[in-house]
Amino acid sequence: MEIVHRNKIQRYHVKLSQTVDLDLLYPVLLDKGIIFRSDLERLKAKYVIRDEQAQEFFLRYTKRGPKAFNTLIESLIETGHISEAKLLQDESNNGYDSTYRRSSSGGGGVEPFSSPSHKTPPSSEKASPKLSMRYVSEITMEELLPLNLEVTQSTIYNNGVSPDECYQMMSKPRGFALIINNLEFTGDPNSTRHGAEQDSENLEKILTLLHFEVTVRHNVQKIALLKEGGIVDTFLSQFEGTDVDCCIVAVMSHGTDGSFLTSDPERLQDPQSNRVSLSREFLPRFNNHFPPLQNKPKIFIIQACRGELRDRGATMRTTVSDSRDQDKSDSGSESSPSLSSRSKSSNSSSSDKDRMPSFEDFLICQSTVPGFVANRDTQRGTWYIYSLCQELAERAHDTEFTTILKRVGRRMRTLSSEYGEKQMSSFVNTGFHFDLYFNPGLFKS
């Protein structure tokens, strides 16, 4: 579907959900083969409230392919939704006559039809239900202006914080960065991530300004990514025999919670053929079993959906009680390390002390929270990468990185799509023991 048509449906999807009789529209679209009964059943099961179901249907419909927009207008006309068809047709230049007619069947209704029985669905429909989670909410937002990325140079190392409390960040180059941006997906043209090319451009620019040597790879296939001597191995080889301070890896793609998709098509006999598990297949390649990265900060930026839920937002309370001074565990009881656990630690053998955890110095930055989609502007790129690059440009010279990530969340909470969707970023600290300042402009003497 062309971007202008997608944007038009998104712009009017609330109005369409209020006025279109889906009981009339669904069968016609099924008969034309533009939607499929299995998708419809899952939609109805998940969204029982009619209004929510209708809104979600029109948002998902924008993924139905190049013929979907014209087919929707035809179907609206056939089912008597003349004003709705005209609403979408105006300024769309679809070549339809301006005089709309109802079906020729008696009583002003629609002609009989039968549901498709032997039509072959596109590759995206053949996949397991989990694949439906990969779709990002595509939008266009006027408030996302083009980024003008410039970085202020630091004047004080680590902004004056003691070196004992911070990772060393003074090497030149500061480190190596790998950006993987999957824009297109073989056999599934409806999944093209329109606007996401801006993400890799913005991130490459800001990381270069922060003195990283950046490798960018687009439309990566799983074998090429993970095989011996492949993209990951080639990237890691840069750290061997060099004395750099940091590793950054960014992955931007469709995804589900815990995995991301590569650009190769899914094979029916192997549902995991184009999915990469973060915890099992990807992150372990960078852990302490690779000696050149031991004791060095490793930052992972994951821009991908983590589910198919859409954040419709919550009503803000006028007063909120502050319980931040309560130091309690999840069970509600106060907790603190026991004396026995401390004594066990002190009695550890020297051989145990010489070992280190496999996963350490990891900071995993996620575009959204578990279960939810991530939003992408079709012109400016994803909300998360846009906001992250903006905050890095403004604050990398004097602000610790996890504080920057918190500010990214504060920036994102102010964004809303034109149909009211929200999004919140998150990050996970896995043995990221020290503060990290990028210190642009400062190097070892």
Short mmCIF file of C-alpha atoms in Angstrom, two decimals:
data_model
loop_
_atom_site.label_atom_id
_atom_site.label_comp_id
_atom_site.label_asym_id
_atom_site.label_seq_id
_atom_site.Cartn_x
_atom_site.Cartn_y
_atom_site.Cartn_z
CA MET A 1 0.00 0.00 0.00
CA GLU A 2 1.33 3.42 -0.92
CA ILE A 3 2.28 5.64 2.00
CA VAL A 4 -0.28 8.31 1.07
CA HIS A 5 -3.06 5.69 1.14
CA ARG A 6 -1.81 4.17 4.39
CA ASN A 7 -1.72 7.58 6.03
CA LYS A 8 -5.25 8.35 4.84
CA ILE A 9 -6.69 5.20 6.42
CA GLN A 10 -4.78 5.89 9.63
CA ARG A 11 -6.01 9.49 9.66
CA TYR A 12 -9.67 8.50 9.33
CA HIS A 13 -9.64 5.12 11.06
CA VAL A 14 -11.57 6.37 14.10
CA LYS A 15 -14.30 7.88 11.94
CA LEU A 16 -14.46 4.74 9.82
CA SER A 17 -14.73 2.55 12.91
CA GLN A 18 -17.72 4.58 14.08
CA THR A 19 -19.69 4.56 10.81
CA VAL A 20 -18.78 1.42 8.86
CA ASP A 21 -20.87 -1.70 9.44
CA LEU A 22 -18.19 -4.37 9.66
CA ASP A 23 -20.77 -7.16 9.46
CA LEU A 24 -21.33 -6.01 5.88
CA LEU A 25 -17.71 -5.18 5.06
CA TYR A 26 -15.94 -8.28 6.40
CA PRO A 27 -17.62 -10.80 4.04
CA VAL A 28 -16.94 -8.68 0.96
CA LEU A 29 -13.24 -8.32 1.80
CA LEU A 30 -13.05 -12.05 2.54
CA ASP A 31 -14.59 -12.82 -0.84
CA LYS A 32 -12.04 -10.59 -2.58
CA GLY A 33 -9.20 -12.41 -0.81
CA ILE A 34 -7.78 -9.25 0.71
CA ILE A 35 -8.27 -10.49 4.30
CA PHE A 36 -8.38 -14.01 5.68
CA ARG A 37 -10.79 -15.73 7.99
CA SER A 38 -8.10 -16.87 10.45
CA ASP A 39 -6.92 -13.27 10.93
CA LEU A 40 -10.49 -12.12 11.41
CA GLU A 41 -11.18 -14.76 14.04
CA ARG A 42 -8.07 -13.79 16.00
CA LEU A 43 -9.04 -10.13 15.79
CA LYS A 44 -12.57 -10.79 17.05
CA ALA A 45 -11.27 -12.99 19.88
CA LYS A 46 -8.82 -10.37 21.06
CA TYR A 47 -10.99 -7.25 20.69
CA VAL A 48 -14.43 -8.02 22.04
CA ILE A 49 -15.47 -4.37 22.30
CA ARG A 50 -16.77 -3.47 18.86
CA ASP A 51 -15.22 0.00 18.64
CA GLU A 52 -11.75 -1.26 19.59
CA GLN A 53 -12.07 -4.13 17.14
CA ALA A 54 -13.01 -1.77 14.32
CA GLN A 55 -10.15 0.62 15.02
CA GLU A 56 -7.63 -2.21 15.14
CA PHE A 57 -9.03 -3.69 11.93
CA PHE A 58 -8.47 -0.50 9.94
CA LEU A 59 -4.98 -0.03 11.38
CA ARG A 60 -4.02 -3.58 10.44
CA TYR A 61 -5.64 -3.24 7.04
CA THR A 62 -2.91 -0.82 5.97
CA LYS A 63 -0.58 -3.86 5.80
CA ARG A 64 -2.64 -5.74 3.24
CA GLY A 65 -0.64 -4.93 0.11
CA PRO A 66 -0.66 -2.69 -2.98
CA LYS A 67 -4.24 -3.50 -4.05
CA ALA A 68 -5.78 -3.15 -0.60
CA PHE A 69 -6.66 0.55 -0.78
CA ASN A 70 -8.61 0.35 -4.06
CA THR A 71 -10.24 -2.87 -2.88
CA LEU A 72 -11.39 -1.15 0.32
CA ILE A 73 -13.01 1.67 -1.65
CA GLU A 74 -14.73 -0.81 -3.97
CA SER A 75 -15.98 -2.80 -1.00
CA LEU A 76 -17.26 0.28 0.79
CA ILE A 77 -19.22 1.23 -2.32
CA GLU A 78 -20.63 -2.29 -2.68
CA THR A 79 -21.82 -2.29 0.93
CA GLY A 80 -23.44 1.13 0.67
CA HIS A 81 -20.84 3.13 2.60
CA ILE A 82 -20.76 5.89 0.01
CA SER A 83 -19.63 8.78 2.21
CA GLU A 84 -16.85 6.65 3.72
CA ALA A 85 -15.60 5.67 0.25
CA LYS A 86 -15.67 9.28 -0.84
CA LEU A 87 -13.78 10.29 2.31
CA LEU A 88 -10.92 7.99 1.36
CA GLN A 89 -11.11 8.65 -2.38
CA ASP A 90 -10.85 12.43 -2.19
CA GLU A 91 -7.37 13.53 -3.28
CA SER A 92 -6.32 9.90 -3.78
CA ASN A 93 -6.68 9.90 -7.60
CA ASN A 94 -7.81 6.31 -7.82
CA GLY A 95 -9.65 6.81 -11.07
CA TYR A 96 -13.12 5.99 -9.79
CA ASP A 97 -16.15 7.78 -11.10
CA SER A 98 -17.46 10.33 -8.62
CA THR A 99 -20.96 8.82 -8.78
CA TYR A 100 -21.25 5.98 -6.27
CA ARG A 101 -23.86 3.25 -6.53
CA ARG A 102 -25.08 0.52 -4.28
CA SER A 103 -25.14 -3.08 -5.40
CA SER A 104 -27.65 -4.00 -8.09
CA SER A 105 -29.35 -6.61 -5.89
CA GLY A 106 -32.83 -5.98 -4.65
CA GLY A 107 -33.64 -4.01 -1.54
CA GLY A 108 -30.52 -1.86 -1.76
CA GLY A 109 -28.36 -4.58 -0.19
CA VAL A 110 -25.26 -6.36 -1.40
CA GLU A 111 -25.13 -9.23 -3.85
CA PRO A 112 -24.58 -12.78 -2.59
CA PHE A 113 -21.00 -13.97 -2.26
CA SER A 114 -19.07 -16.97 -1.02
CA SER A 115 -16.01 -17.00 1.17
CA PRO A 116 -12.70 -17.98 -0.50
CA SER A 117 -11.87 -21.65 -0.21
CA HIS A 118 -8.71 -22.34 -2.23
CA LYS A 119 -6.94 -19.00 -2.36
CA THR A 120 -3.26 -19.09 -1.45
CA PRO A 121 -2.42 -16.52 1.22
CA PRO A 122 0.74 -14.40 0.96
CA SER A 123 3.81 -15.59 2.80
CA SER A 124 3.10 -13.44 5.83
CA GLU A 125 -0.21 -15.25 6.30
CA LYS A 126 1.43 -18.69 6.12
CA ALA A 127 3.60 -17.98 9.13
CA SER A 128 2.73 -18.91 12.68
CA PRO A 129 0.43 -16.52 14.62
CA LYS A 130 3.42 -15.09 16.46
CA LEU A 131 4.60 -13.41 13.28
CA SER A 132 1.67 -11.02 13.46
CA MET A 133 3.48 -9.45 16.41
CA ARG A 134 6.18 -8.06 14.22
CA TYR A 135 4.20 -5.25 12.70
CA VAL A 136 5.20 -1.80 13.83
CA SER A 137 2.65 0.96 14.03
CA GLU A 138 3.45 3.23 11.09
CA ILE A 139 2.47 6.86 11.45
CA THR A 140 3.42 10.33 10.32
CA MET A 141 3.83 13.01 12.98
CA GLU A 142 4.37 16.67 12.25
CA GLU A 143 6.17 17.26 15.55
CA LEU A 144 9.03 14.97 14.54
CA LEU A 145 11.17 17.47 12.65
CA PRO A 146 14.35 16.52 10.75
CA LEU A 147 17.24 16.02 13.16
CA ASN A 148 20.20 18.38 13.01
CA LEU A 149 22.76 16.32 14.90
CA GLU A 150 25.70 18.13 16.46
CA VAL A 151 27.60 17.18 19.60
CA THR A 152 29.05 19.60 22.14
CA GLN A 153 32.62 18.72 23.16
CA SER A 154 33.29 17.77 26.78
CA THR A 155 35.59 19.91 28.90
CA ILE A 156 35.70 17.81 32.09
CA TYR A 157 36.41 14.07 32.04
CA ASN A 158 33.37 12.12 33.29
CA ASN A 159 31.86 15.47 34.26
CA GLY A 160 34.06 15.42 37.37
CA VAL A 161 32.89 12.03 38.70
CA SER A 162 35.65 9.91 40.22
CA PRO A 163 37.30 7.56 37.66
CA ASP A 164 36.76 4.71 40.15
CA GLU A 165 33.01 5.07 39.59
CA CYS A 166 33.10 5.19 35.80
CA TYR A 167 34.01 3.10 32.79
CA GLN A 168 37.09 4.34 31.02
CA MET A 169 36.02 6.23 27.89
CA MET A 170 39.10 7.97 26.48
CA SER A 171 40.35 5.77 23.62
CA LYS A 172 40.50 6.87 19.99
CA PRO A 173 38.44 5.48 18.44
CA ARG A 174 36.17 5.25 21.47
CA GLY A 175 35.05 1.84 20.34
CA PHE A 176 33.39 -0.10 17.53
CA ALA A 177 29.69 0.00 16.73
CA LEU A 178 27.59 -2.34 14.60
CA ILE A 179 24.23 -1.19 13.20
CA ILE A 180 21.91 -3.82 11.71
CA ASN A 181 18.86 -2.31 10.06
CA ASN A 182 16.47 -4.71 8.33
CA LEU A 183 14.22 -2.66 6.08
CA GLU A 184 12.85 -5.23 3.66
CA PHE A 185 11.80 -8.86 4.10
CA THR A 186 12.03 -11.34 1.25
CA GLY A 187 8.67 -12.61 0.08
CA ASP A 188 6.73 -10.18 2.28
CA PRO A 189 6.58 -6.71 0.67
CA ASN A 190 3.90 -5.62 3.12
CA SER A 191 6.49 -5.74 5.92
CA THR A 192 8.81 -3.09 4.47
CA ARG A 193 9.81 -0.72 7.29
CA HIS A 194 9.10 2.59 5.60
CA GLY A 195 11.07 5.46 7.12
CA ALA A 196 13.45 3.21 9.05
CA GLU A 197 16.36 4.14 6.79
CA GLN A 198 16.43 7.40 8.76
CA ASP A 199 17.27 5.43 11.90
CA SER A 200 20.54 3.99 10.62
CA GLU A 201 21.53 7.34 9.13
CA ASN A 202 20.87 9.22 12.37
CA LEU A 203 22.46 6.59 14.60
CA GLU A 204 25.54 6.26 12.42
CA LYS A 205 26.02 10.02 12.44
CA ILE A 206 25.66 10.44 16.20
CA LEU A 207 27.94 7.49 17.01
CA THR A 208 30.57 8.80 14.59
CA LEU A 209 30.41 12.16 16.35
CA LEU A 210 31.02 10.26 19.60
CA HIS A 211 34.22 8.81 18.07
CA PHE A 212 33.01 5.29 17.28
CA GLU A 213 34.00 3.44 14.14
CA VAL A 214 30.64 2.34 12.78
CA THR A 215 29.70 -0.61 10.57
CA VAL A 216 26.21 -0.49 9.01
CA ARG A 217 24.55 -3.53 7.48
CA HIS A 218 21.08 -3.51 5.90
CA ASN A 219 18.68 -6.39 5.19
CA VAL A 220 20.74 -9.05 6.91
CA GLN A 221 19.96 -12.77 6.61
CA LYS A 222 20.26 -15.05 9.62
CA ILE A 223 23.01 -17.30 8.28
CA ALA A 224 25.11 -14.33 7.18
CA LEU A 225 24.68 -12.78 10.62
CA LEU A 226 25.55 -15.73 12.85
CA LYS A 227 27.71 -18.13 10.83
CA GLU A 228 31.40 -18.59 11.58
CA GLY A 229 33.20 -15.72 9.93
CA GLY A 230 29.89 -13.92 9.41
CA ILE A 231 28.82 -10.41 10.31
CA VAL A 232 29.05 -10.82 14.09
CA ASP A 233 32.41 -12.58 13.97
CA THR A 234 33.83 -9.99 11.58
CA PHE A 235 32.68 -7.20 13.85
CA LEU A 236 34.14 -8.83 16.98
CA SER A 237 37.47 -9.39 15.27
CA GLN A 238 38.01 -5.64 15.32
CA PHE A 239 38.42 -5.77 19.11
CA GLU A 240 41.26 -8.27 18.94
CA GLY A 241 44.63 -6.58 19.34
CA THR A 242 43.10 -3.12 19.83
CA ASP A 243 42.68 -1.05 22.96
CA VAL A 244 39.27 0.53 22.62
CA ASP A 245 36.90 1.24 25.49
CA CYS A 246 33.37 0.34 24.37
CA CYS A 247 31.17 -1.86 22.18
CA ILE A 248 27.79 -0.76 20.81
CA VAL A 249 25.44 -2.98 18.82
CA ALA A 250 22.13 -1.72 17.42
CA VAL A 251 19.48 -3.97 15.87
CA MET A 252 16.47 -2.48 14.11
CA SER A 253 13.88 -4.80 12.65
CA HIS A 254 10.49 -6.38 13.18
CA GLY A 255 10.35 -8.57 16.26
CA THR A 256 8.56 -10.36 19.04
CA ASP A 257 9.48 -10.24 22.70
CA GLY A 258 12.90 -11.81 22.96
CA SER A 259 13.75 -12.07 19.27
CA PHE A 260 14.10 -10.09 16.06
CA LEU A 261 13.53 -10.99 12.43
CA THR A 262 16.15 -11.23 9.72
CA SER A 263 15.40 -10.37 6.10
CA ASP A 264 15.26 -13.91 4.74
CA PRO A 265 11.86 -15.62 4.36
CA GLU A 266 10.56 -18.00 6.99
CA ARG A 267 10.68 -21.64 5.99
CA LEU A 268 7.51 -23.55 6.85
CA GLN A 269 9.45 -26.50 8.20
CA ASP A 270 11.52 -24.22 10.46
CA PRO A 271 9.57 -21.35 12.11
CA GLN A 272 12.83 -20.06 13.63
CA SER A 273 14.61 -19.82 10.28
CA ASN A 274 14.38 -16.03 10.19
CA ARG A 275 14.22 -15.23 13.91
CA VAL A 276 17.19 -14.56 16.12
CA SER A 277 16.80 -15.11 19.86
CA LEU A 278 18.50 -12.36 21.80
CA SER A 279 19.22 -14.48 24.87
CA ARG A 280 20.20 -17.74 23.15
CA GLU A 281 21.77 -16.78 19.83
CA PHE A 282 22.84 -13.15 19.81
CA LEU A 283 23.88 -11.69 23.17
CA PRO A 284 26.07 -14.66 24.23
CA ARG A 285 28.41 -13.87 21.34
CA PHE A 286 29.45 -10.70 23.17
CA ASN A 287 29.79 -11.97 26.74
CA ASN A 288 32.85 -12.56 28.89
CA HIS A 289 33.76 -15.73 27.01
CA PHE A 290 35.15 -13.31 24.39
CA PRO A 291 38.20 -11.95 26.29
CA PRO A 292 38.71 -8.68 24.35
CA LEU A 293 35.35 -7.43 25.68
CA GLN A 294 35.87 -8.38 29.32
CA ASN A 295 35.39 -5.45 31.74
CA LYS A 296 34.31 -3.18 28.88
CA PRO A 297 30.83 -1.66 28.56
CA LYS A 298 28.64 -3.37 25.99
CA ILE A 299 25.57 -1.44 24.91
CA PHE A 300 22.78 -3.07 22.91
CA ILE A 301 20.09 -0.94 21.27
CA ILE A 302 17.08 -3.00 20.17
CA GLN A 303 14.47 -1.26 18.02
CA ALA A 304 11.75 -3.84 17.44
CA CYS A 305 8.24 -4.74 18.51
CA ARG A 306 7.98 -6.93 21.60
CA GLY A 307 4.37 -7.99 21.02
CA GLU A 308 1.24 -6.82 19.26
CA LEU A 309 -0.42 -4.79 22.02
CA ARG A 310 -0.94 -1.09 21.35
CA ASP A 311 -0.63 1.41 24.15
CA ARG A 312 -3.80 3.50 24.05
CA GLY A 313 -2.58 5.56 27.01
CA ALA A 314 -3.92 5.96 30.54
CA THR A 315 -5.80 8.79 32.20
CA MET A 316 -3.48 10.91 34.31
CA ARG A 317 -4.34 11.24 38.01
CA THR A 318 -4.41 14.70 39.53
CA THR A 319 -2.60 13.58 42.70
CA VAL A 320 -0.26 10.65 43.13
CA SER A 321 0.95 9.38 46.47
CA ASP A 322 4.72 9.07 46.64
CA SER A 323 5.92 5.75 48.03
CA ARG A 324 9.45 5.92 46.67
CA ASP A 325 10.90 6.08 50.18
CA GLN A 326 9.61 2.58 50.93
CA ASP A 327 12.32 -0.05 50.53
CA LYS A 328 10.31 -3.20 49.92
CA SER A 329 10.54 -6.28 47.78
CA ASP A 330 7.83 -7.42 45.37
CA SER A 331 6.17 -9.35 48.18
CA GLY A 332 5.72 -6.13 50.16
CA SER A 333 8.14 -6.97 52.94
CA GLU A 334 11.33 -5.09 53.61
CA SER A 335 14.38 -6.89 52.32
CA SER A 336 18.13 -6.67 52.73
CA PRO A 337 21.06 -9.03 52.14
CA SER A 338 21.21 -11.62 54.91
CA LEU A 339 24.28 -12.03 57.09
CA SER A 340 24.51 -15.65 56.00
CA SER A 341 24.77 -14.69 52.35
CA ARG A 342 27.53 -12.20 53.13
CA SER A 343 29.47 -14.77 55.13
CA LYS A 344 29.15 -17.27 52.31
CA SER A 345 30.57 -14.71 49.95
CA SER A 346 33.57 -14.07 52.19
CA ASN A 347 34.34 -17.79 52.43
CA SER A 348 34.53 -18.30 48.67
CA SER A 349 37.62 -20.04 47.40
CA SER A 350 40.31 -18.08 45.63
CA SER A 351 39.60 -19.99 42.41
CA ASP A 352 35.97 -18.78 42.50
CA LYS A 353 37.12 -15.20 42.96
CA ASP A 354 39.28 -15.46 39.85
CA ARG A 355 36.25 -16.22 37.73
CA MET A 356 33.65 -13.76 36.47
CA PRO A 357 30.00 -14.01 35.45
CA SER A 358 29.43 -14.87 31.79
CA PHE A 359 27.17 -11.85 31.32
CA GLU A 360 28.53 -8.62 32.72
CA ASP A 361 28.85 -4.96 31.70
CA PHE A 362 25.71 -5.34 29.55
CA LEU A 363 23.19 -2.53 29.06
CA ILE A 364 20.25 -3.62 26.92
CA CYS A 365 18.20 -0.69 25.64
CA GLN A 366 14.73 -1.54 24.30
CA SER A 367 12.45 0.64 22.23
CA THR A 368 9.32 -0.54 24.04
CA VAL A 369 8.11 -2.65 26.96
CA PRO A 370 7.31 -6.38 26.80
CA GLY A 371 4.18 -7.24 24.85
CA PHE A 372 3.83 -3.94 22.99
CA VAL A 373 4.50 -2.62 19.51
CA ALA A 374 7.02 0.09 18.73
CA ASN A 375 5.96 3.12 16.68
CA ARG A 376 7.62 4.30 13.49
CA ASP A 377 7.14 7.59 11.68
CA THR A 378 7.08 6.90 7.93
CA GLN A 379 9.30 9.91 7.23
CA ARG A 380 11.48 10.44 10.32
CA GLY A 381 12.03 6.89 11.51
CA THR A 382 11.15 5.20 14.79
CA TRP A 383 10.20 7.24 17.84
CA TYR A 384 12.85 5.55 19.94
CA ILE A 385 15.90 5.96 17.72
CA TYR A 386 14.83 9.50 16.89
CA SER A 387 14.54 10.39 20.59
CA LEU A 388 17.76 8.58 21.52
CA CYS A 389 19.81 10.39 18.87
CA GLN A 390 18.28 13.70 19.92
CA GLU A 391 19.16 13.18 23.58
CA LEU A 392 22.68 11.98 22.77
CA ALA A 393 23.30 15.06 20.64
CA GLU A 394 22.11 17.40 23.38
CA ARG A 395 23.59 15.71 26.47
CA ALA A 396 26.41 13.28 25.67
CA HIS A 397 29.03 15.87 26.61
CA ASP A 398 28.12 16.03 30.32
CA THR A 399 25.43 13.43 31.14
CA GLU A 400 25.81 9.82 32.23
CA PHE A 401 24.33 7.38 29.71
CA THR A 402 21.63 5.72 31.84
CA THR A 403 20.44 9.22 32.73
CA ILE A 404 20.24 9.93 29.01
CA LEU A 405 18.13 6.79 28.60
CA LYS A 406 15.76 8.01 31.30
CA ARG A 407 15.45 11.32 29.48
CA VAL A 408 14.66 9.40 26.30
CA GLY A 409 11.71 7.86 28.14
CA ARG A 410 10.59 11.26 29.37
CA ARG A 411 10.78 12.61 25.83
CA MET A 412 8.84 9.67 24.40
CA ARG A 413 6.02 9.95 26.94
CA THR A 414 5.13 13.31 25.35
CA LEU A 415 4.65 11.75 21.91
CA SER A 416 1.28 10.56 20.67
CA SER A 417 0.14 9.37 17.29
CA GLU A 418 -2.80 11.13 15.70
CA TYR A 419 -4.97 8.24 16.86
CA GLY A 420 -3.78 8.42 20.45
CA GLU A 421 -1.16 5.70 20.72
CA LYS A 422 1.68 6.02 23.23
CA GLN A 423 4.97 4.22 23.75
CA MET A 424 7.53 3.83 26.53
CA SER A 425 11.13 2.70 26.20
CA SER A 426 12.99 0.57 28.73
CA PHE A 427 16.47 -0.69 29.54
CA VAL A 428 17.96 -3.59 31.48
CA ASN A 429 21.18 -3.36 33.48
CA THR A 430 23.06 -6.67 33.53
CA GLY A 431 26.21 -6.14 35.56
CA PHE A 432 26.64 -2.63 34.20
CA HIS A 433 28.50 -1.66 37.35
CA PHE A 434 29.82 1.80 36.57
CA ASP A 435 28.71 5.11 35.16
CA LEU A 436 29.37 5.75 31.49
CA TYR A 437 30.21 9.15 30.03
CA PHE A 438 30.99 9.44 26.33
CA ASN A 439 33.40 12.38 26.83
CA PRO A 440 33.31 13.65 23.23
CA GLY A 441 36.49 15.54 22.36
CA LEU A 442 38.58 14.07 25.20
CA PHE A 443 41.24 11.42 24.53
CA LYS A 444 44.16 9.73 26.26
CA SER A 445 47.22 11.97 26.26
#
